Short mmCIF file of C-alpha atoms and ligand atoms in Angstrom, two decimals:
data_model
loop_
_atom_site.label_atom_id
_atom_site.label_comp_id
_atom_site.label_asym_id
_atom_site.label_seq_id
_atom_site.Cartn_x
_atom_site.Cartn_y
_atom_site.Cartn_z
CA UNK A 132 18.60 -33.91 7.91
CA UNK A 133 17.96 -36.81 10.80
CA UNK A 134 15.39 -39.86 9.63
CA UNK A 135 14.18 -40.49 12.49
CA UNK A 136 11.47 -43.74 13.04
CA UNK A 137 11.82 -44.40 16.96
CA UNK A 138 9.47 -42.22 18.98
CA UNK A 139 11.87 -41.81 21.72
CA UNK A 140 14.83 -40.96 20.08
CA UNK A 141 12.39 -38.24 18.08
CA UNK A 142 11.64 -36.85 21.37
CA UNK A 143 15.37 -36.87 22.65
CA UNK A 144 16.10 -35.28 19.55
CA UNK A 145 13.66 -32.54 19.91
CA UNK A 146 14.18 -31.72 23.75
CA UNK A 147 14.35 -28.40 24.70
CA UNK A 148 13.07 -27.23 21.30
CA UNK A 149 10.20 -25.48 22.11
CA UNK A 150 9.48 -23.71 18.43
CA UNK A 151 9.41 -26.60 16.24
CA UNK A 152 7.24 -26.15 13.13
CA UNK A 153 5.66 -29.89 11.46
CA UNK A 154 3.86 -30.26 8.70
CA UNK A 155 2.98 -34.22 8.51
CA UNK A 156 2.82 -35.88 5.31
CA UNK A 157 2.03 -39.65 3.45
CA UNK A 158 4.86 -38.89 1.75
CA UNK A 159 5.54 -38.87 -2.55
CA UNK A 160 6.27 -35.36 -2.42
CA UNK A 161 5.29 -32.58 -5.00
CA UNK A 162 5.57 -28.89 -4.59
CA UNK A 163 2.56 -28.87 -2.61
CA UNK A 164 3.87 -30.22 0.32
CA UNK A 165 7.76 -28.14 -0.74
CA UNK A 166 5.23 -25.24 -0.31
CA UNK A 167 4.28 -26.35 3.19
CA UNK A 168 7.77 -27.02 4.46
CA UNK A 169 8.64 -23.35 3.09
CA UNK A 170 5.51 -21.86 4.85
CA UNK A 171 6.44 -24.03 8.23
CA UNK A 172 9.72 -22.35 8.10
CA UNK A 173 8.01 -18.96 8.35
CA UNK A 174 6.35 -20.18 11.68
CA UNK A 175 9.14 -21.91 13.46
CA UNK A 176 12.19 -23.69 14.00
CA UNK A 177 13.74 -26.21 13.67
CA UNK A 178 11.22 -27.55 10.46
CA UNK A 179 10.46 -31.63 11.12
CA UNK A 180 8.20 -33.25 8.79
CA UNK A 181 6.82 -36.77 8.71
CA UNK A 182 6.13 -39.08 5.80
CA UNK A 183 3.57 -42.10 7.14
CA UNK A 184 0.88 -43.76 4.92
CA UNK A 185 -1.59 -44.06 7.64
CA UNK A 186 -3.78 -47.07 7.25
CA UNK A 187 -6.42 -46.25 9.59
CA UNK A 188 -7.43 -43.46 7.31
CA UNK A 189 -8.21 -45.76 3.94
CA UNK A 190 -11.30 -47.87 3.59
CA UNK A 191 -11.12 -51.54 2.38
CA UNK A 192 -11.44 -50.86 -1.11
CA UNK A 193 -9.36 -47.85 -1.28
CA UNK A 194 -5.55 -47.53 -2.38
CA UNK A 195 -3.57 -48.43 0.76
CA UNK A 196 -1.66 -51.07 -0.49
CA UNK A 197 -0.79 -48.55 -4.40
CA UNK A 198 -0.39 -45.41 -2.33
CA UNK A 199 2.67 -44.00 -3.97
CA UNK A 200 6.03 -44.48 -1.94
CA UNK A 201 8.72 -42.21 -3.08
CA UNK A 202 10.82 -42.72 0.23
CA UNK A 203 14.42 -41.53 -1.77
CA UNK A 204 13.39 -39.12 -3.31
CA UNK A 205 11.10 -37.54 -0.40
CA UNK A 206 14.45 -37.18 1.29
CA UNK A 207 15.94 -35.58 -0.99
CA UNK A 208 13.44 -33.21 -1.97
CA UNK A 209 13.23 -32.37 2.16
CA UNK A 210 17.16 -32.19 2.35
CA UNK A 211 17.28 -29.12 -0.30
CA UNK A 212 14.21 -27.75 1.84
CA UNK A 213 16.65 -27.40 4.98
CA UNK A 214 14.20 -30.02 6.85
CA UNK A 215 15.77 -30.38 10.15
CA UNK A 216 14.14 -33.52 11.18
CA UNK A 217 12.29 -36.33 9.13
CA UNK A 218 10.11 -39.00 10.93
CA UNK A 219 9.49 -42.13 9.39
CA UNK A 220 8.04 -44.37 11.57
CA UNK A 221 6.86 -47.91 10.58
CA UNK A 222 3.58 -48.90 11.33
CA UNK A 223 5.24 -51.15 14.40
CA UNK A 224 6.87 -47.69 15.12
CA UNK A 225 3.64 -45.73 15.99
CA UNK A 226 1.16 -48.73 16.24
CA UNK A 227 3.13 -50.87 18.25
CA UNK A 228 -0.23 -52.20 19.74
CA UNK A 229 -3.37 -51.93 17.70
CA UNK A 230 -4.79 -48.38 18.00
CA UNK A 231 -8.11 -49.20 19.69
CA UNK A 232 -8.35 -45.48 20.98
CA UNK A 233 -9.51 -43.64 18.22
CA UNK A 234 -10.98 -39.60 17.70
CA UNK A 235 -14.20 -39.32 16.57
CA UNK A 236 -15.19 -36.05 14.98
CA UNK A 237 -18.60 -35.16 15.29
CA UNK A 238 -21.19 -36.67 12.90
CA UNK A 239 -22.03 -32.99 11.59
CA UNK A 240 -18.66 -32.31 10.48
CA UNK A 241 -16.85 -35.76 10.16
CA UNK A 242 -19.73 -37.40 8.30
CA UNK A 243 -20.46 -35.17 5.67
CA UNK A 244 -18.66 -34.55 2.16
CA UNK A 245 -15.56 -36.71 2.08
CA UNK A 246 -16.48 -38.20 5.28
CA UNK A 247 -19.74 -39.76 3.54
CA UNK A 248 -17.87 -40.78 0.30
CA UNK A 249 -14.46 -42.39 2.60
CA UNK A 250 -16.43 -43.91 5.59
CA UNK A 251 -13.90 -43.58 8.64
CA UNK A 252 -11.44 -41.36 7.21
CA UNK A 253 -11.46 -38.77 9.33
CA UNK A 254 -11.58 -40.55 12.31
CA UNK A 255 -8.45 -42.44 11.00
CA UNK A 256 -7.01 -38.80 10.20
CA UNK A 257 -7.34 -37.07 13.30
CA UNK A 258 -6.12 -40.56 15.23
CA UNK A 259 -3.01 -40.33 13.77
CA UNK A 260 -2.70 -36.52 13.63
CA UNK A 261 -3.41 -36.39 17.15
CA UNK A 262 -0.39 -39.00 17.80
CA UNK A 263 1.70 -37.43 15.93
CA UNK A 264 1.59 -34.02 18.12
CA UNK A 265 2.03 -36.44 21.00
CA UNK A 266 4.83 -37.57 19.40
CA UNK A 267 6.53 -34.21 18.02
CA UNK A 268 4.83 -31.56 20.16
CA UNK A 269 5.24 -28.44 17.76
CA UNK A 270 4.73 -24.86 18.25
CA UNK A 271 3.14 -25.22 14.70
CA UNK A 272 1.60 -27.29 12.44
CA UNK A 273 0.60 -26.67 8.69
CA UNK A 274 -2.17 -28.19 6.63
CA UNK A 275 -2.55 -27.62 3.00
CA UNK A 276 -6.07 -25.93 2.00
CA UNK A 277 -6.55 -28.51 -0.68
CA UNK A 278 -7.85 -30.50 1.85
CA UNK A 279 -10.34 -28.34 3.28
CA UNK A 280 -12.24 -30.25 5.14
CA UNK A 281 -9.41 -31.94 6.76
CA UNK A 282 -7.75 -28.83 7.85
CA UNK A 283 -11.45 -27.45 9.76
CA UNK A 284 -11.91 -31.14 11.55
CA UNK A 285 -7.95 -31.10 12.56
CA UNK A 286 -8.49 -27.34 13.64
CA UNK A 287 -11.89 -28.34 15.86
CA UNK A 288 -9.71 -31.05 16.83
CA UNK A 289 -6.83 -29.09 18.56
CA UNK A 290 -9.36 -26.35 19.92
CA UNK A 291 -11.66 -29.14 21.80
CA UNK A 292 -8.60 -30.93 23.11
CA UNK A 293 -6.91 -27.47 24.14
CA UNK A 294 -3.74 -28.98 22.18
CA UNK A 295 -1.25 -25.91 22.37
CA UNK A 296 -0.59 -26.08 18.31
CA UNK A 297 -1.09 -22.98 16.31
CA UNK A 298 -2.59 -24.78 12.74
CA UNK A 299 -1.74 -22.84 9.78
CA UNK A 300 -3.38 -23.28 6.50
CA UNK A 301 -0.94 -23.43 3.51
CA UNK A 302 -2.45 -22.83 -0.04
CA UNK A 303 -2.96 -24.80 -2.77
CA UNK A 304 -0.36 -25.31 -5.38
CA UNK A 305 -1.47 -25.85 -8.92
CA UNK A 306 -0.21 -26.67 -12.10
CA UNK A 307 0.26 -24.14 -15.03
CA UNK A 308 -3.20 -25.81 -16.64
CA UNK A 309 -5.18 -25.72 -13.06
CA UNK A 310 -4.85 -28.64 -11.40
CA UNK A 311 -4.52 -28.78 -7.48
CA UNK A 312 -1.31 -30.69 -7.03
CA UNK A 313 -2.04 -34.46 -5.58
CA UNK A 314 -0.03 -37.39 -5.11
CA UNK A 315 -2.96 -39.43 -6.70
CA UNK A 316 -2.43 -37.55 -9.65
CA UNK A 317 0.30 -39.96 -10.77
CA UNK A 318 -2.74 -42.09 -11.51
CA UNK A 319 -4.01 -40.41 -14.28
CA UNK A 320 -3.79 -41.33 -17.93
CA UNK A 321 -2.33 -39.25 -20.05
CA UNK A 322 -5.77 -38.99 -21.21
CA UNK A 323 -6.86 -38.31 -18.15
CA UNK A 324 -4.02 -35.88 -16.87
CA UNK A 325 -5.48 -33.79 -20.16
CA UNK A 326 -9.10 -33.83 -18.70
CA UNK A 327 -7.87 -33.28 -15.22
CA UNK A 328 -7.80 -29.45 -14.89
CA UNK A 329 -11.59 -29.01 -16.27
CA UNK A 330 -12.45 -29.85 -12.52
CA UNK A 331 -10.72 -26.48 -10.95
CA UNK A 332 -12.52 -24.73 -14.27
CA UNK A 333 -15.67 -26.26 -13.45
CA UNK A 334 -15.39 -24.87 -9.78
CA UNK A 335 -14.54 -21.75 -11.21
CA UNK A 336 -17.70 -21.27 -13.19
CA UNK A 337 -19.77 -22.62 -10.46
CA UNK A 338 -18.44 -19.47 -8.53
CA UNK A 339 -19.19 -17.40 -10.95
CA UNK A 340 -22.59 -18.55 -11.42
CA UNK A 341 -22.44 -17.49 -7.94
CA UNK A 342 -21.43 -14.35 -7.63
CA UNK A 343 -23.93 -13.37 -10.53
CA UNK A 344 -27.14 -14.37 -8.60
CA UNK A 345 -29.25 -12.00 -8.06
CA UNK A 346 -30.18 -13.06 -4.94
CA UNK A 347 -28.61 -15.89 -3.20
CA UNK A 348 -30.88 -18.35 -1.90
CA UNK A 349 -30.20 -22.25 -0.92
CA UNK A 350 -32.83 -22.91 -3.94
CA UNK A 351 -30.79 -21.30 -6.69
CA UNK A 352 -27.35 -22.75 -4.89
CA UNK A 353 -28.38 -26.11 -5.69
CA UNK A 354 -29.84 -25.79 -9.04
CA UNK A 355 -26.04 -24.65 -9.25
CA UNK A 356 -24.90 -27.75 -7.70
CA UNK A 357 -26.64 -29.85 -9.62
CA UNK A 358 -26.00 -28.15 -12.99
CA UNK A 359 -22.56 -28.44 -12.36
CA UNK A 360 -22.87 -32.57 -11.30
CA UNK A 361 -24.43 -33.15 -14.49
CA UNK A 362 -21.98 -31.17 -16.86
CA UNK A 363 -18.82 -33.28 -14.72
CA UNK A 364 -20.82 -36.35 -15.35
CA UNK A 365 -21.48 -35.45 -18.93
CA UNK A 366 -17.79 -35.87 -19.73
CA UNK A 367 -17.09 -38.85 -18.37
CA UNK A 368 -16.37 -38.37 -14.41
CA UNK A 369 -18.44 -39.71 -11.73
CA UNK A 370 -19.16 -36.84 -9.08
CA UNK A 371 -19.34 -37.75 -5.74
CA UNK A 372 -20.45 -34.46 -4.73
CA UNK A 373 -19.97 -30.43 -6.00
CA UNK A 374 -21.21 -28.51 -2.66
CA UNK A 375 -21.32 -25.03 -2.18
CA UNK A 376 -21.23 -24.61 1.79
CA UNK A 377 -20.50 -22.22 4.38
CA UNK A 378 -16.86 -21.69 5.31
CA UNK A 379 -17.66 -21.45 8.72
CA UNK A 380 -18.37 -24.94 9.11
CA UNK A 381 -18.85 -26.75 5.83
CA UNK A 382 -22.81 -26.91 6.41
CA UNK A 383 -25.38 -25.91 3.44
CA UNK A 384 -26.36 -22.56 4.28
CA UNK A 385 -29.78 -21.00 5.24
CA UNK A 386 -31.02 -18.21 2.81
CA UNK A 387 -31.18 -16.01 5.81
CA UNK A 388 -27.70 -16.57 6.24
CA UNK A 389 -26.51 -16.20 2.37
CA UNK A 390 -28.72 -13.18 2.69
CA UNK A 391 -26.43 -11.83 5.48
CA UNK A 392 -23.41 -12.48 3.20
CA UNK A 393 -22.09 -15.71 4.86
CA UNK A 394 -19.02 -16.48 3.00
CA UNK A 395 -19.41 -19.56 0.88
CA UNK A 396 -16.65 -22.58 -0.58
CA UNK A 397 -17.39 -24.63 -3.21
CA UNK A 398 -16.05 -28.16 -2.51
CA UNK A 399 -15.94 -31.32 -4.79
CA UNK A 400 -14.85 -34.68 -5.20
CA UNK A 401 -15.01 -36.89 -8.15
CA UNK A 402 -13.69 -40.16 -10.14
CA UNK A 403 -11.75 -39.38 -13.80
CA UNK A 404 -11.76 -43.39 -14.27
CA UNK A 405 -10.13 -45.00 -11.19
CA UNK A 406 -8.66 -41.84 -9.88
CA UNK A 407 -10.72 -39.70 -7.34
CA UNK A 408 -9.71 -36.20 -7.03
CA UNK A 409 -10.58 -33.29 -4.45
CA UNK A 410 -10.85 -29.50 -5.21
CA UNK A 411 -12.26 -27.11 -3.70
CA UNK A 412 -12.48 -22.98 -4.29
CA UNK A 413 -13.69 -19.89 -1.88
CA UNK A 414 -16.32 -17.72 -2.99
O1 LIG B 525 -3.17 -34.95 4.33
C1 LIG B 525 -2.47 -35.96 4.53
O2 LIG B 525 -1.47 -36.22 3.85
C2 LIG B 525 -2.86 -36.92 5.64
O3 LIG B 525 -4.24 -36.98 5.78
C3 LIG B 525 -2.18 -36.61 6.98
C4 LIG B 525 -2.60 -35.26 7.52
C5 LIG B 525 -0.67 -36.64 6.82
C6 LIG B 525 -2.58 -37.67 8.02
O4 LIG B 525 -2.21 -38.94 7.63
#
């Protein structure tokens, strides 16, 4: 595999390659991501990942500075995947001037959920997704479903800019007790690790409490929600939000529409201690 942090030599590496498949990362990888790589293999060639912990994306008082780095073993993990190329750049590397042109998502879609909780993030997300095509140009890229919100905005994203990348969603990896796979989940307590999965078997009964309405109206969805808050926050987490939303476009849905069928996700984020996890589920 070629580590590769110079955007020029990236792109002499890459010339003439016109099926390359990325799937970028902040690195401290987990099978998650292995999945990804595995999944980008299916959709192209040669595979090139990045690992960059993207600053522009993290609020003031978030975990920049403790993000897990895992740079050795990242490689090595990538290396046994048959990554062809690895860029690393350093923050001089791909912000060699300060980024003053940022992309805004719209308000409906960039502001709500985690956007409302992590002021910013998105735009700091698609910013640096957006460079990073620039920089790689794939055929392909692939974004895990665990962060479902981030895959719609970064799919919106390449449709309004008419960015010739196919986007392929990659499903989320769990472990054997439930939990979505995370790199933040190296911040949990053992304690907390053990409380962990009740957040993908809250989400779970929250779709079954669902499917098992009678009628679905946007009344009885967010008795649901709010059920749901309070039994999180009843055992110790603090809930930023449990929304059930249309997969369409991550809006609350009208009871015409839920009526009709519209097909719903569940999405939620919330604090075991310091730690702030993300789930979501599709009804
Ligand atoms: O999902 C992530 O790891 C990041 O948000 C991404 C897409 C690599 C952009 O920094």
């Amino acid at each position: 595999m070629k580590i590769i942090s110079d955007i020029q030599e990236l792109r002499d590496h890459l010339r003439g390659q016109n099926r390359a498949s990325f799937v970028p990362t902040m690195g401290n990888l987990h099978e998650g991501h292995l999945s990804l790589m595995r999944l980008a293999r299916q959709h192209g060639d040669p595979v090139v990942a990045s690992i960059f912990v993207n600053r522009l994306q993290f609020g003031p008082n978030e975990d920049f500075d403790s993000y897990p780095r895992t740079m050795q073993a990242d490689i090595d993990q990538l290396e046994k995947e048959g990554v062809y190329i690895l860029f690393a750049p350093t923050e001089r590397d791909l912000y060699p001037q300060p980024q003053e042109y940022r992309v805004d998502p719209p308000q409906q879609l960039g502001d709500i959920l985690e956007g409302e909780f992590r002021p910013g993030f998105f735009k700091g997300v698609c910013t640096v997704v957006l460079k990073l095509f620039s920089c790689v140009q794939p055929k392909v890229a692939v974004f895990g479903k665990k962060d479902y919100q981030q895959l719609m905005i970064i799919r919106q994203m390449a449709k309004q800019f008419a960015i010739p990348i196919d986007i392929v969603p990659g499903e989320t990896i769990r472990a054997e007790d439930g939990l979505a796979l995370s790199s933040r989940n190296t911040y949990l307590s053992t304690a907390e690790r053990a409380e962990a999965p009740q957040l993908q078997k809250l989400l779970n009964e929250v779709r079954k409490q669902v499917l098992d309405l009678k009628e679905r109206n946007a009344e009885a969805l967010s008795a649901i929600e709010k059920k749901a808050v309070a039994q999180l926050t009843s055992r110790g987490w603090q809930p930023d939000y449990i929304a059930i939303r249309q997969q369409s476009d991550l809006a609350p849905s009208s009871d015409a529409n839920l009526q009709a069928g519209e097909p719903l996700v569940i999405l939620t984020a919330a604090k075991l201690g310091k730690t702030r996890l993300i789930d979501n589920l599709e009804i």
